[in-house]
Short mmCIF file of C-alpha atoms and ligand atoms in Angstrom, two decimals:
data_model
loop_
_atom_site.label_atom_id
_atom_site.label_comp_id
_atom_site.label_asym_id
_atom_site.label_seq_id
_atom_site.Cartn_x
_atom_site.Cartn_y
_atom_site.Cartn_z
CA UNK A 21 196.72 221.76 206.90
CA UNK A 22 198.30 223.70 204.06
CA UNK A 23 199.63 222.92 200.63
CA UNK A 24 203.28 223.27 199.68
CA UNK A 25 204.64 223.29 196.14
CA UNK A 26 208.26 222.73 195.08
CA UNK A 27 209.14 224.18 191.68
CA UNK A 28 211.66 221.85 190.06
CA UNK A 29 212.61 224.32 187.35
CA UNK A 30 215.11 224.06 184.53
CA UNK A 31 217.80 226.70 185.04
CA UNK A 32 219.39 228.80 182.34
CA UNK A 33 222.51 230.85 181.69
CA UNK A 34 220.18 233.80 181.14
CA UNK A 35 218.99 235.35 184.39
CA UNK A 36 215.98 237.01 182.83
CA UNK A 37 214.88 233.71 181.31
CA UNK A 38 215.25 232.04 184.71
CA UNK A 39 213.12 234.75 186.26
CA UNK A 40 210.41 234.22 183.66
CA UNK A 41 210.45 230.49 184.31
CA UNK A 42 210.38 230.93 188.10
CA UNK A 43 207.53 233.45 187.77
CA UNK A 44 205.46 231.11 185.60
CA UNK A 45 205.99 228.08 187.86
CA UNK A 46 205.21 229.95 191.07
CA UNK A 47 202.05 231.36 189.47
CA UNK A 48 200.97 227.88 188.38
CA UNK A 49 201.62 226.51 191.88
CA UNK A 50 199.56 229.30 193.46
CA UNK A 51 196.73 228.75 190.96
CA UNK A 52 196.74 225.10 191.97
CA UNK A 53 196.19 226.08 195.60
CA UNK A 54 199.69 226.08 197.07
CA UNK A 55 200.02 228.43 200.04
CA UNK A 56 203.76 227.91 200.48
CA UNK A 57 205.98 227.68 197.39
CA UNK A 58 209.70 226.95 197.15
CA UNK A 59 212.27 227.41 194.40
CA UNK A 60 215.55 225.43 194.06
CA UNK A 61 219.10 226.28 195.02
CA UNK A 62 220.74 228.86 192.73
CA UNK A 63 217.65 229.04 190.52
CA UNK A 64 218.90 232.11 188.63
CA UNK A 65 222.62 231.29 188.39
CA UNK A 66 224.55 228.39 186.82
CA UNK A 67 225.73 226.18 189.69
CA UNK A 68 229.47 226.68 189.22
CA UNK A 69 232.26 228.62 190.87
CA UNK A 70 232.83 230.25 187.48
CA UNK A 71 229.56 232.15 187.76
CA UNK A 72 228.68 232.81 191.41
CA UNK A 73 230.45 236.17 191.62
CA UNK A 74 229.29 237.40 188.21
CA UNK A 75 225.66 236.61 188.96
CA UNK A 76 225.75 237.84 192.56
CA UNK A 77 223.44 240.63 193.68
CA UNK A 78 223.08 242.59 196.90
CA UNK A 79 220.09 241.88 199.13
CA UNK A 80 218.34 244.97 197.81
CA UNK A 81 219.01 243.93 194.20
CA UNK A 82 216.51 243.09 191.45
CA UNK A 83 216.23 239.34 192.14
CA UNK A 84 215.19 239.84 195.77
CA UNK A 85 212.69 242.49 194.64
CA UNK A 86 211.42 240.05 191.99
CA UNK A 87 210.88 237.36 194.65
CA UNK A 88 209.07 239.76 196.95
CA UNK A 89 206.76 240.83 194.10
CA UNK A 90 206.15 237.17 193.25
CA UNK A 91 205.06 236.40 196.82
CA UNK A 92 202.78 239.45 197.01
CA UNK A 93 201.39 239.05 193.49
CA UNK A 94 200.44 235.42 194.11
CA UNK A 95 199.41 235.84 197.76
CA UNK A 96 201.71 233.04 198.94
CA UNK A 97 204.60 232.45 201.27
CA UNK A 98 207.68 232.07 199.10
CA UNK A 99 210.91 230.32 200.06
CA UNK A 100 212.93 231.90 197.28
CA UNK A 101 215.31 228.99 196.62
CA UNK A 102 218.77 230.47 196.81
CA UNK A 103 220.65 233.09 194.87
CA UNK A 104 224.20 234.29 194.80
CA UNK A 105 224.36 237.22 197.22
CA UNK A 106 227.06 239.91 197.23
CA UNK A 107 227.77 241.66 200.50
CA UNK A 108 230.89 243.63 201.35
CA UNK A 109 232.73 242.01 198.45
CA UNK A 110 231.92 238.53 199.76
CA UNK A 111 229.61 236.11 197.97
CA UNK A 112 227.08 233.91 199.80
CA UNK A 113 224.62 231.19 198.78
CA UNK A 114 221.51 232.78 200.26
CA UNK A 115 217.83 231.92 200.57
CA UNK A 116 215.36 234.79 201.07
CA UNK A 117 211.81 234.10 202.26
CA UNK A 118 208.70 236.29 201.97
CA UNK A 119 205.17 236.44 203.36
CA UNK A 120 201.94 237.02 201.42
CA UNK A 121 202.51 240.76 201.43
CA UNK A 122 205.97 240.33 199.96
CA UNK A 123 207.65 241.26 203.24
CA UNK A 124 210.99 239.57 203.74
CA UNK A 125 210.68 237.23 206.73
CA UNK A 126 213.86 235.19 206.42
CA UNK A 127 217.38 235.13 205.12
CA UNK A 128 219.50 231.98 205.30
CA UNK A 129 223.10 231.94 204.15
CA UNK A 130 224.27 228.38 203.47
CA UNK A 131 226.18 227.42 206.59
CA UNK A 132 228.05 224.35 205.36
CA UNK A 133 229.93 224.93 202.14
CA UNK A 134 230.02 222.08 199.65
CA UNK A 135 233.70 221.15 199.50
CA UNK A 136 234.01 217.54 198.45
CA UNK A 137 236.27 215.38 196.33
CA UNK A 138 234.73 211.98 195.59
CA UNK A 139 237.14 209.84 193.57
CA UNK A 140 235.77 209.04 190.13
CA UNK A 141 232.70 211.15 190.91
CA UNK A 142 232.57 214.81 191.71
CA UNK A 143 234.93 217.47 193.02
CA UNK A 144 233.41 220.78 194.05
CA UNK A 145 234.93 223.49 196.25
CA UNK A 146 232.31 226.11 197.03
CA UNK A 147 234.70 227.76 199.45
CA UNK A 148 236.88 228.79 196.48
CA UNK A 149 234.31 231.50 195.83
CA UNK A 150 231.68 231.50 198.57
CA UNK A 151 231.66 232.49 202.22
CA UNK A 152 229.58 230.59 204.79
CA UNK A 153 226.65 231.84 206.81
CA UNK A 154 226.75 231.57 210.57
CA UNK A 155 223.26 230.80 211.83
CA UNK A 156 220.25 228.53 211.64
CA UNK A 157 217.10 230.04 210.13
CA UNK A 158 213.52 229.47 211.24
CA UNK A 159 210.75 231.65 209.81
CA UNK A 160 207.31 232.35 211.23
CA UNK A 161 204.25 231.84 209.08
CA UNK A 162 200.52 231.78 209.87
CA UNK A 163 200.63 227.96 209.58
CA UNK A 164 203.72 226.97 211.53
CA UNK A 165 207.39 227.69 211.93
CA UNK A 166 209.43 226.64 208.92
CA UNK A 167 213.16 225.89 209.01
CA UNK A 168 215.19 226.84 205.95
CA UNK A 169 218.56 225.34 205.05
CA UNK A 170 220.45 224.86 201.79
CA UNK A 171 221.58 221.62 200.16
CA UNK A 172 224.77 220.37 201.84
CA UNK A 173 223.36 221.78 205.13
CA UNK A 174 221.11 218.70 205.16
CA UNK A 175 224.08 216.45 205.90
CA UNK A 176 224.60 217.98 209.33
CA UNK A 177 221.84 216.58 211.56
CA UNK A 178 222.59 219.12 214.26
CA UNK A 179 221.25 221.95 212.11
CA UNK A 180 217.88 220.31 211.40
CA UNK A 181 217.63 219.26 215.05
CA UNK A 182 218.25 222.84 216.11
CA UNK A 183 215.46 224.05 213.81
CA UNK A 184 213.07 221.38 215.08
CA UNK A 185 213.83 222.30 218.68
CA UNK A 186 213.18 225.93 217.77
CA UNK A 187 209.67 224.85 216.76
CA UNK A 188 209.91 224.06 213.04
CA UNK A 189 207.28 221.55 211.87
CA UNK A 190 208.43 221.78 208.28
CA UNK A 191 211.96 222.19 206.95
CA UNK A 192 212.45 223.45 203.40
CA UNK A 193 215.73 222.76 201.63
CA UNK A 194 216.53 224.40 198.30
CA UNK A 195 219.09 221.89 197.02
CA UNK A 196 220.98 220.66 193.97
CA UNK A 197 222.54 217.26 194.55
CA UNK A 198 224.48 215.70 191.65
CA UNK A 199 224.63 212.39 189.80
CA UNK A 200 227.22 210.87 192.18
CA UNK A 201 225.89 211.70 195.62
CA UNK A 202 222.25 212.01 194.53
CA UNK A 203 221.58 208.33 193.79
CA UNK A 204 223.63 207.30 196.83
CA UNK A 205 222.35 209.66 199.52
CA UNK A 206 219.44 211.94 198.52
CA UNK A 207 216.46 209.76 199.46
CA UNK A 208 218.05 208.44 202.61
CA UNK A 209 219.13 211.85 203.88
CA UNK A 210 215.83 213.62 203.25
CA UNK A 211 213.82 210.83 204.88
CA UNK A 212 216.23 210.58 207.79
CA UNK A 213 216.03 214.30 208.61
CA UNK A 214 212.22 214.07 208.50
CA UNK A 215 212.15 210.96 210.66
CA UNK A 216 214.65 211.93 213.31
CA UNK A 217 213.13 215.37 213.83
CA UNK A 218 209.49 214.31 213.24
CA UNK A 219 208.96 217.12 210.75
CA UNK A 220 207.91 217.35 207.14
CA UNK A 221 211.08 217.75 205.10
CA UNK A 222 210.73 219.30 201.62
CA UNK A 223 213.69 219.50 199.23
CA UNK A 224 213.46 221.55 196.01
CA UNK A 225 215.97 220.74 193.27
CA UNK A 226 216.47 222.19 189.80
CA UNK A 227 215.46 219.94 186.91
CA UNK A 228 218.34 218.05 185.27
CA UNK A 229 219.96 219.74 182.30
CA UNK A 230 222.43 217.35 180.66
CA UNK A 231 223.74 220.26 178.52
CA UNK A 232 224.14 222.63 181.47
CA UNK A 233 227.29 223.37 183.48
CA UNK A 234 226.01 221.15 186.34
CA UNK A 235 223.75 218.11 186.23
CA UNK A 236 221.35 218.24 189.17
CA UNK A 237 219.85 215.06 190.56
CA UNK A 238 216.30 216.46 190.54
CA UNK A 239 214.04 214.24 192.68
CA UNK A 240 212.44 217.14 194.57
CA UNK A 241 210.54 215.51 197.39
CA UNK A 242 208.48 215.83 200.52
CA UNK A 243 209.11 213.37 203.37
CA UNK A 244 206.69 212.95 206.26
CA UNK A 245 207.40 212.89 210.01
CA UNK A 246 207.00 209.11 209.75
CA UNK A 247 209.90 209.03 207.30
CA UNK A 248 207.97 208.16 204.15
CA UNK A 249 207.83 210.05 200.89
CA UNK A 250 204.58 211.92 200.40
CA UNK A 251 205.63 213.08 196.92
CA UNK A 252 208.73 212.82 194.78
CA UNK A 253 209.67 213.97 191.29
CA UNK A 254 211.88 212.37 188.68
CA UNK A 255 214.57 214.54 187.04
CA UNK A 256 212.34 216.51 184.67
CA UNK A 257 210.86 219.96 185.07
CA UNK A 258 207.73 219.71 187.23
CA UNK A 259 205.99 220.99 190.33
CA UNK A 260 205.75 218.71 193.35
CA UNK A 261 202.76 219.24 195.68
CA UNK A 262 201.98 217.98 199.14
CA UNK A 263 199.57 218.67 201.99
CA UNK A 264 201.34 219.48 205.22
CA UNK A 265 199.16 218.12 208.03
CA UNK A 266 200.19 219.69 211.33
CA UNK A 267 197.87 217.38 213.31
CA UNK A 268 199.81 214.47 211.84
CA UNK A 269 203.08 215.99 213.12
CA UNK A 270 201.56 216.18 216.61
CA UNK A 271 200.14 212.66 216.38
CA UNK A 272 203.49 211.16 215.41
CA UNK A 273 205.27 213.11 218.13
CA UNK A 274 202.80 211.79 220.70
CA UNK A 275 202.84 208.19 219.55
CA UNK A 276 206.62 207.99 219.22
CA UNK A 277 207.94 210.70 221.57
CA UNK A 278 211.47 210.91 220.18
CA UNK A 279 211.94 214.59 220.85
CA UNK A 280 210.78 214.16 224.46
CA UNK A 281 213.03 211.13 225.01
CA UNK A 282 216.22 213.00 224.21
CA UNK A 283 218.88 212.90 226.95
CA UNK A 284 220.65 216.19 226.38
CA UNK A 285 222.80 215.80 229.47
CA UNK A 286 224.43 212.75 227.89
CA UNK A 287 225.06 214.35 224.50
CA UNK A 288 226.90 217.40 225.84
O1 AKG B 15 225.78 216.92 199.73
C1 AKG B 15 225.79 216.64 198.53
O2 AKG B 15 226.05 215.52 198.13
C2 AKG B 15 225.46 217.67 197.51
C3 AKG B 15 225.51 219.05 198.07
C4 AKG B 15 225.40 220.10 197.05
O3 AKG B 15 225.32 219.86 195.87
C5 AKG B 15 225.35 221.49 197.49
O4 AKG B 15 225.53 221.77 198.66
O5 AKG B 15 225.10 222.35 196.64
#
């Protein structure tokens, strides 16, 4: 059993201000007993193609160092949301993870870029500025294996399934849905990924800023392996907490052996 905290923080155009906010929320979560803490997608960069390149940093840049210090200083595992990462003149939407000593234990580049055009709703073309990652990410912690994916990645069940088959009992998703697809699909998708993989599924969103360049849906949440919500935020700045019970994962997997009943030979 361990406690996870999702920091639903209000972003800012000012990177230093975002760092201060992230630092304060992670500290508060650790003081409240969280052993694993997650930040949202693009927590230090406005979520817009206009800004990704300007705010991008290399993996040895100050934001990654800041996250490592935050993990070590608070003695927690940190899933560092995602930041805009610059590598070889390409920009990625990347999540870095750290152990209690601040050692980097994971790096996930968003695999599925958010290119959609919903009539009367939202058009967004991440691929105008971002490049995709090319692998699934599962990190090792003293509690269990944790899968890490980013936002739109959640819509591709194969990725979560791959992480579950690689041993993940918890999947953490830094995410920033919007006011069109959020109300329609957020709850359903998070619960479905938890249910069909019999994992805890924890999604960390930014708080909603109606004056910002992007209005996030908020609703950071933790779904159980039974497909229910254990905790869920509204759209305001807050920290969402939940106890991850690994015995419960095993119990559900025994009682309803979905993962065992798979017929891979038929799906190929
Ligand atoms: O899938 C969606 O509806 C939202 C995805 C998104 O906002 C993202 O990938 O950043």
